Amino acid sequence: MTRIRIEALLAAFPKLVGTGKQHTYVETENVRYVYQPIEALYLLLVTNKQSNILEDLETLRLLSKLVPEYSVSLDEEGVCKTAFELIFAFDEVISLGHKENVTVAQVKQYCEMESHEEKLHKLVLQSKINETKDVMKRKASEIDKSKIEKNRGEKGGFMSLQSMGSGRIESTFNDMSISSSGGGGFGSGSGFGLTTDIDSFSTKSKGRPSSSATAPPKGLGMQLAKTQRANQFLESLKAEGEVILEDVHPKAGPTRSAAPPLTDPITLSAEERLNVTLKRDGGVSNFDVQGTLSLQILNQEDGLIQVQIETGSNPGILFKTHPNINKELFSNENILGLKDPNRPFPTGQGGDAAGVGLLKWRMQSVDESDVPLTINCWPSVSGNETYVSIEYEASSMFDLRNVVISVPLPALREAPNVRQIDGEWRYDSRNSILEWSILLIDNSNRSGSMEFVVPPADSSVFFPISVRFTAAKTFSDLKVVNVLPLRGGPSPKFSQRTTLITENYQVV
């Protein structure tokens, strides 16, 4: 509608409304006026004649409740003072000509909501203003300092301080000292007293005690202030739910490695990576397990060995040895050894290397009973809310650790209302994801559930659901029986590590 059309409809309304009538609507050839008197004013709703008048009356009733909430006095002057607040409130009730399912309390809450982007913009702007002020102060200090140096050079007949080789001006007078490293013949013990004079000027100008004989490193005077402002800025971002990755500066002294060093001379690691795609209505779309057995040896003298293993009784697993491994020996006796028995296995220092791959295997299936963890999600809309119930069922084959179930949510203004949960939850506001965490799933909690409430949303919004976990048991159930030395003697000491991890586990 054009502005002229709206003004014409509003101008025609006073001529159509009558006095002493009980009904609160007037119809013309094209439109319907639905109105309600509010003291000396009218609250007017203009609709077409095809609209539902009962729904229009309900909308008008809600708008009439909002007017006293924002307008101090129900007259023309009071309404004009709060015109923008009323427009914003009405905009929350009516969207594209249709009424929203909201209450007065919800409208007030939405209008009072603070914008995260606005706060972040103000913080960045304030940070720039503070930095600009610091630059101005530093420039003023540099100008004052250059004047003092010029006057001192003219009085004492000294050369310009630039001849000392530094050419750089410190941030504050308090941290200045002239060392013999710059050259020019002015050493710390030359007796001219330049450092003392400059420090005494700093004391007079800023009212602080003079600096010590040994000045601190360059830049420390301003570095402390910048760190304080940066910390305040980071704390403000953390309060808004941002994830801040703080820099970790290395400390003097011995450093620790990311993983604990290997203590046993021989370590065998069996790792399986799980890729699963489940259907939201049940069934398996993709199930793929890929495993590796790797060998790590600390000392070169322990390299002449063979590894005897047990592969379990799972017929769906296909094993494949490394090209340098004796395939016939593995097929007949389940022993992993090099084709050349006089050649030792390579060694790794400190356990940093990934190890030497000895064996690979793969398993694929469409049987849902092979899935270690199934997820059922049941969203249902009731009124102006969506109730979401999520259940998990774990197989008795594995004890799962550090389970995290990530459920995508629609864009929310606040965290979802979690009403019941077996475990813990965390809401990632930036990515709009609800994370359900269970530390351990064993025989005491093979099944669990979570229920939360969000505003109305389509059921497809809550998919795909991502899952990650680890387990100390594998599908292959591969075990290292013994490590056989080729030079004779007792079997060397060895350790075995077994891990099942999820690489891509989803419910779509």
PDB file of C-alpha atoms in Angstrom, residues 89-271:
ATOM      1  CA  ALA A  89       5.988  -3.551  20.055  1.00  0.00           C
ATOM      2  CA  PHE A  90       3.289  -3.654  17.340  1.00  0.00           C
ATOM      3  CA  ASP A  91       5.878  -5.045  14.910  1.00  0.00           C
ATOM      4  CA  GLU A  92       6.458  -7.997  17.249  1.00  0.00           C
ATOM      5  CA  VAL A  93       2.692  -8.733  17.266  1.00  0.00           C
ATOM      6  CA  ILE A  94       1.990  -8.325  13.521  1.00  0.00           C
ATOM      7  CA  SER A  95       4.340  -9.773  10.929  1.00  0.00           C
ATOM      8  CA  LEU A  96       3.581  -9.422   7.200  1.00  0.00           C
ATOM      9  CA  GLY A  97      -0.058  -8.737   7.989  1.00  0.00           C
ATOM     10  CA  HIS A  98      -0.534 -11.776  10.217  1.00  0.00           C
ATOM     11  CA  LYS A  99      -0.690 -12.042  13.990  1.00  0.00           C
ATOM     12  CA  GLU A 100       2.162 -13.767  15.813  1.00  0.00           C
ATOM     13  CA  ASN A 101       1.457 -16.174  18.677  1.00  0.00           C
ATOM     14  CA  VAL A 102       2.988 -14.011  21.403  1.00  0.00           C
ATOM     15  CA  THR A 103       1.954 -12.637  24.765  1.00  0.00           C
ATOM     16  CA  VAL A 104       2.452  -9.219  26.309  1.00  0.00           C
ATOM     17  CA  ALA A 105       5.302 -10.523  28.453  1.00  0.00           C
ATOM     18  CA  GLN A 106       7.036 -12.032  25.424  1.00  0.00           C
ATOM     19  CA  VAL A 107       6.704  -8.809  23.428  1.00  0.00           C
ATOM     20  CA  LYS A 108       8.277  -6.818  26.273  1.00  0.00           C
ATOM     21  CA  GLN A 109      11.059  -9.367  26.555  1.00  0.00           C
ATOM     22  CA  TYR A 110      11.796  -9.277  22.805  1.00  0.00           C
ATOM     23  CA  CYS A 111      11.843  -5.474  22.740  1.00  0.00           C
ATOM     24  CA  GLU A 112      14.184  -5.312  25.726  1.00  0.00           C
ATOM     25  CA  MET A 113      16.576  -7.905  24.301  1.00  0.00           C
ATOM     26  CA  GLU A 114      20.115  -6.636  23.970  1.00  0.00           C
ATOM     27  CA  SER A 115      21.919  -7.196  20.689  1.00  0.00           C
ATOM     28  CA  HIS A 116      25.133  -9.181  20.939  1.00  0.00           C
ATOM     29  CA  GLU A 117      26.439  -7.621  17.716  1.00  0.00           C
ATOM     30  CA  GLU A 118      25.716  -4.139  19.056  1.00  0.00           C
ATOM     31  CA  LYS A 119      27.629  -4.846  22.264  1.00  0.00           C
ATOM     32  CA  LEU A 120      30.560  -6.274  20.329  1.00  0.00           C
ATOM     33  CA  HIS A 121      30.584  -3.238  18.028  1.00  0.00           C
ATOM     34  CA  LYS A 122      30.576  -0.858  21.011  1.00  0.00           C
ATOM     35  CA  LEU A 123      33.413  -2.763  22.668  1.00  0.00           C
ATOM     36  CA  VAL A 124      35.511  -2.640  19.502  1.00  0.00           C
ATOM     37  CA  LEU A 125      34.721   1.066  19.062  1.00  0.00           C
ATOM     38  CA  GLN A 126      35.653   1.852  22.662  1.00  0.00           C
ATOM     39  CA  SER A 127      38.877  -0.111  22.257  1.00  0.00           C
ATOM     40  CA  LYS A 128      39.792   1.969  19.197  1.00  0.00           C
ATOM     41  CA  ILE A 129      39.021   5.185  21.070  1.00  0.00           C
ATOM     42  CA  ASN A 130      41.261   4.134  23.956  1.00  0.00           C
ATOM     43  CA  GLU A 131      44.075   3.225  21.579  1.00  0.00           C
ATOM     44  CA  THR A 132      43.739   6.607  19.854  1.00  0.00           C
ATOM     45  CA  LYS A 133      43.977   8.388  23.211  1.00  0.00           C
ATOM     46  CA  ASP A 134      47.116   6.418  24.040  1.00  0.00           C
ATOM     47  CA  VAL A 135      48.678   7.377  20.704  1.00  0.00           C
ATOM     48  CA  MET A 136      47.891  11.045  21.407  1.00  0.00           C
ATOM     49  CA  LYS A 137      49.480  10.861  24.857  1.00  0.00           C
ATOM     50  CA  ARG A 138      52.541   9.110  23.446  1.00  0.00           C
ATOM     51  CA  LYS A 139      52.959  11.714  20.704  1.00  0.00           C
ATOM     52  CA  ALA A 140      52.657  14.531  23.255  1.00  0.00           C
ATOM     53  CA  SER A 141      55.288  12.865  25.430  1.00  0.00           C
ATOM     54  CA  GLU A 142      57.576  12.490  22.428  1.00  0.00           C
ATOM     55  CA  ILE A 143      57.219  16.189  21.568  1.00  0.00           C
ATOM     56  CA  ASP A 144      57.968  17.249  25.161  1.00  0.00           C
ATOM     57  CA  LYS A 145      60.933  14.919  25.290  1.00  0.00           C
ATOM     58  CA  SER A 146      62.381  16.223  22.023  1.00  0.00           C
ATOM     59  CA  LYS A 147      62.133  19.793  23.341  1.00  0.00           C
ATOM     60  CA  ILE A 148      63.965  18.848  26.539  1.00  0.00           C
ATOM     61  CA  GLU A 149      66.683  17.028  24.622  1.00  0.00           C
ATOM     62  CA  LYS A 150      67.124  20.013  22.302  1.00  0.00           C
ATOM     63  CA  ASN A 151      67.444  22.453  25.207  1.00  0.00           C
ATOM     64  CA  ARG A 152      69.846  20.148  27.037  1.00  0.00           C
ATOM     65  CA  GLY A 153      71.982  19.760  23.926  1.00  0.00           C
ATOM     66  CA  GLU A 154      72.130  23.527  23.370  1.00  0.00           C
ATOM     67  CA  LYS A 155      73.106  24.264  26.985  1.00  0.00           C
ATOM     68  CA  GLY A 156      75.776  21.595  27.360  1.00  0.00           C
ATOM     69  CA  GLY A 157      77.094  21.673  23.824  1.00  0.00           C
ATOM     70  CA  PHE A 158      76.300  18.023  23.395  1.00  0.00           C
ATOM     71  CA  MET A 159      75.452  16.359  20.166  1.00  0.00           C
ATOM     72  CA  SER A 160      71.907  15.314  19.349  1.00  0.00           C
ATOM     73  CA  LEU A 161      70.762  12.139  20.992  1.00  0.00           C
ATOM     74  CA  GLN A 162      70.323  10.662  17.537  1.00  0.00           C
ATOM     75  CA  SER A 163      74.109  10.284  17.303  1.00  0.00           C
ATOM     76  CA  MET A 164      73.895   7.618  19.988  1.00  0.00           C
ATOM     77  CA  GLY A 165      72.562   5.145  17.387  1.00  0.00           C
ATOM     78  CA  SER A 166      69.207   4.400  18.923  1.00  0.00           C
ATOM     79  CA  GLY A 167      66.985   6.928  17.203  1.00  0.00           C
ATOM     80  CA  ARG A 168      63.964   5.550  19.060  1.00  0.00           C
ATOM     81  CA  ILE A 169      61.959   7.352  21.713  1.00  0.00           C
ATOM     82  CA  GLU A 170      60.663   5.471  24.711  1.00  0.00           C
ATOM     83  CA  SER A 171      56.961   5.468  25.593  1.00  0.00           C
ATOM     84  CA  THR A 172      57.333   7.029  29.060  1.00  0.00           C
ATOM     85  CA  PHE A 173      59.986   9.150  30.727  1.00  0.00           C
ATOM     86  CA  ASN A 174      60.023   6.818  33.672  1.00  0.00           C
ATOM     87  CA  ASP A 175      61.557   3.976  31.636  1.00  0.00           C
ATOM     88  CA  MET A 176      64.292   5.969  29.870  1.00  0.00           C
ATOM     89  CA  SER A 177      68.004   5.333  30.360  1.00  0.00           C
ATOM     90  CA  ILE A 178      70.985   5.894  28.096  1.00  0.00           C
ATOM     91  CA  SER A 179      73.281   2.903  27.873  1.00  0.00           C
ATOM     92  CA  SER A 180      76.735   2.512  26.441  1.00  0.00           C
ATOM     93  CA  SER A 181      75.428   0.088  23.781  1.00  0.00           C
ATOM     94  CA  GLY A 182      74.335   2.963  21.557  1.00  0.00           C
ATOM     95  CA  GLY A 183      77.890   4.231  21.031  1.00  0.00           C
ATOM     96  CA  GLY A 184      78.662   7.907  20.871  1.00  0.00           C
ATOM     97  CA  GLY A 185      80.881   7.844  23.986  1.00  0.00           C
ATOM     98  CA  PHE A 186      78.126   8.250  26.626  1.00  0.00           C
ATOM     99  CA  GLY A 187      78.455   5.190  28.850  1.00  0.00           C
ATOM    100  CA  SER A 188      76.489   4.498  31.989  1.00  0.00           C
ATOM    101  CA  GLY A 189      79.465   5.504  34.075  1.00  0.00           C
ATOM    102  CA  SER A 190      80.545   8.520  32.061  1.00  0.00           C
ATOM    103  CA  GLY A 191      79.563  10.941  34.810  1.00  0.00           C
ATOM    104  CA  PHE A 192      77.395  13.209  32.696  1.00  0.00           C
ATOM    105  CA  GLY A 193      74.252  12.194  34.626  1.00  0.00           C
ATOM    106  CA  LEU A 194      71.837  12.148  31.711  1.00  0.00           C
ATOM    107  CA  THR A 195      69.723   9.310  33.099  1.00  0.00           C
ATOM    108  CA  THR A 196      69.375  10.973  36.485  1.00  0.00           C
ATOM    109  CA  ASP A 197      68.327  14.272  34.986  1.00  0.00           C
ATOM    110  CA  ILE A 198      65.712  12.734  32.739  1.00  0.00           C
ATOM    111  CA  ASP A 199      64.299  10.691  35.608  1.00  0.00           C
ATOM    112  CA  SER A 200      64.136  13.763  37.795  1.00  0.00           C
ATOM    113  CA  PHE A 201      62.174  15.509  35.037  1.00  0.00           C
ATOM    114  CA  SER A 202      59.782  12.589  34.959  1.00  0.00           C
ATOM    115  CA  THR A 203      59.316  12.967  38.707  1.00  0.00           C
ATOM    116  CA  LYS A 204      58.564  16.660  38.394  1.00  0.00           C
ATOM    117  CA  SER A 205      56.202  16.334  35.449  1.00  0.00           C
ATOM    118  CA  LYS A 206      54.190  13.315  36.557  1.00  0.00           C
ATOM    119  CA  GLY A 207      54.628  13.270  40.323  1.00  0.00           C
ATOM    120  CA  ARG A 208      56.110   9.770  40.445  1.00  0.00           C
ATOM    121  CA  PRO A 209      59.348   8.656  42.104  1.00  0.00           C
ATOM    122  CA  SER A 210      62.383   8.376  39.903  1.00  0.00           C
ATOM    123  CA  SER A 211      63.201   5.091  38.219  1.00  0.00           C
ATOM    124  CA  SER A 212      65.925   2.771  39.444  1.00  0.00           C
ATOM    125  CA  ALA A 213      69.446   2.770  38.066  1.00  0.00           C
ATOM    126  CA  THR A 214      68.707  -0.180  35.830  1.00  0.00           C
ATOM    127  CA  ALA A 215      65.777   0.663  33.580  1.00  0.00           C
ATOM    128  CA  PRO A 216      63.278  -2.040  32.572  1.00  0.00           C
ATOM    129  CA  PRO A 217      63.110  -3.357  29.010  1.00  0.00           C
ATOM    130  CA  LYS A 218      61.658  -1.120  26.347  1.00  0.00           C
ATOM    131  CA  GLY A 219      57.907  -0.907  26.002  1.00  0.00           C
ATOM    132  CA  LEU A 220      56.983  -2.172  29.468  1.00  0.00           C
ATOM    133  CA  GLY A 221      55.424   1.156  30.490  1.00  0.00           C
ATOM    134  CA  MET A 222      52.681   0.867  27.870  1.00  0.00           C
ATOM    135  CA  GLN A 223      52.509  -2.904  27.773  1.00  0.00           C
ATOM    136  CA  LEU A 224      50.894  -3.146  31.211  1.00  0.00           C
ATOM    137  CA  ALA A 225      48.093  -0.750  30.309  1.00  0.00           C
ATOM    138  CA  LYS A 226      47.409  -2.523  27.023  1.00  0.00           C
ATOM    139  CA  THR A 227      47.245  -5.869  28.785  1.00  0.00           C
ATOM    140  CA  GLN A 228      44.726  -4.529  31.269  1.00  0.00           C
ATOM    141  CA  ARG A 229      42.474  -3.143  28.527  1.00  0.00           C
ATOM    142  CA  ALA A 230      42.786  -6.337  26.524  1.00  0.00           C
ATOM    143  CA  ASN A 231      41.779  -8.393  29.568  1.00  0.00           C
ATOM    144  CA  GLN A 232      38.708  -6.204  30.112  1.00  0.00           C
ATOM    145  CA  PHE A 233      37.760  -6.608  26.455  1.00  0.00           C
ATOM    146  CA  LEU A 234      38.195 -10.391  26.588  1.00  0.00           C
ATOM    147  CA  GLU A 235      36.184 -10.635  29.795  1.00  0.00           C
ATOM    148  CA  SER A 236      33.343  -8.719  28.148  1.00  0.00           C
ATOM    149  CA  LEU A 237      33.371 -11.147  25.219  1.00  0.00           C
ATOM    150  CA  LYS A 238      33.393 -14.136  27.570  1.00  0.00           C
ATOM    151  CA  ALA A 239      30.356 -12.725  29.365  1.00  0.00           C
ATOM    152  CA  GLU A 240      28.527 -12.712  26.016  1.00  0.00           C
ATOM    153  CA  GLY A 241      29.168 -16.438  25.511  1.00  0.00           C
ATOM    154  CA  GLU A 242      32.098 -16.096  23.120  1.00  0.00           C
ATOM    155  CA  VAL A 243      34.795 -18.769  23.157  1.00  0.00           C
ATOM    156  CA  ILE A 244      38.154 -17.062  23.678  1.00  0.00           C
ATOM    157  CA  LEU A 245      41.352 -18.968  22.926  1.00  0.00           C
ATOM    158  CA  GLU A 246      43.997 -17.357  25.093  1.00  0.00           C
ATOM    159  CA  ASP A 247      47.638 -17.310  24.046  1.00  0.00           C
ATOM    160  CA  VAL A 248      49.860 -19.521  26.162  1.00  0.00           C
ATOM    161  CA  HIS A 249      53.387 -18.184  26.418  1.00  0.00           C
ATOM    162  CA  PRO A 250      56.129 -20.752  26.938  1.00  0.00           C
ATOM    163  CA  LYS A 251      57.782 -20.695  30.330  1.00  0.00           C
ATOM    164  CA  ALA A 252      61.395 -21.234  31.121  1.00  0.00           C
ATOM    165  CA  GLY A 253      62.290 -24.711  32.200  1.00  0.00           C
ATOM    166  CA  PRO A 254      61.577 -28.199  30.920  1.00  0.00           C
ATOM    167  CA  THR A 255      58.515 -28.591  28.698  1.00  0.00           C
ATOM    168  CA  ARG A 256      56.017 -31.414  28.774  1.00  0.00           C
ATOM    169  CA  SER A 257      55.045 -33.317  25.689  1.00  0.00           C
ATOM    170  CA  ALA A 258      51.421 -33.511  24.608  1.00  0.00           C
ATOM    171  CA  ALA A 259      51.227 -37.282  25.125  1.00  0.00           C
ATOM    172  CA  PRO A 260      52.881 -39.212  27.943  1.00  0.00           C
ATOM    173  CA  PRO A 261      56.162 -40.763  26.815  1.00  0.00           C
ATOM    174  CA  LEU A 262      56.356 -44.464  26.206  1.00  0.00           C
ATOM    175  CA  THR A 263      57.831 -46.317  29.157  1.00  0.00           C
ATOM    176  CA  ASP A 264      57.823 -49.830  27.713  1.00  0.00           C
ATOM    177  CA  PRO A 265      60.419 -50.692  25.059  1.00  0.00           C
ATOM    178  CA  ILE A 266      57.710 -52.036  22.733  1.00  0.00           C
ATOM    179  CA  THR A 267      54.180 -50.638  22.350  1.00  0.00           C
ATOM    180  CA  LEU A 268      51.454 -51.969  20.049  1.00  0.00           C
ATOM    181  CA  SER A 269      48.445 -49.732  19.393  1.00  0.00           C
ATOM    182  CA  ALA A 270      45.191 -51.051  17.938  1.00  0.00           C
ATOM    183  CA  GLU A 271      42.907 -48.209  16.819  1.00  0.00           C
TER     184      GLU A 271
END
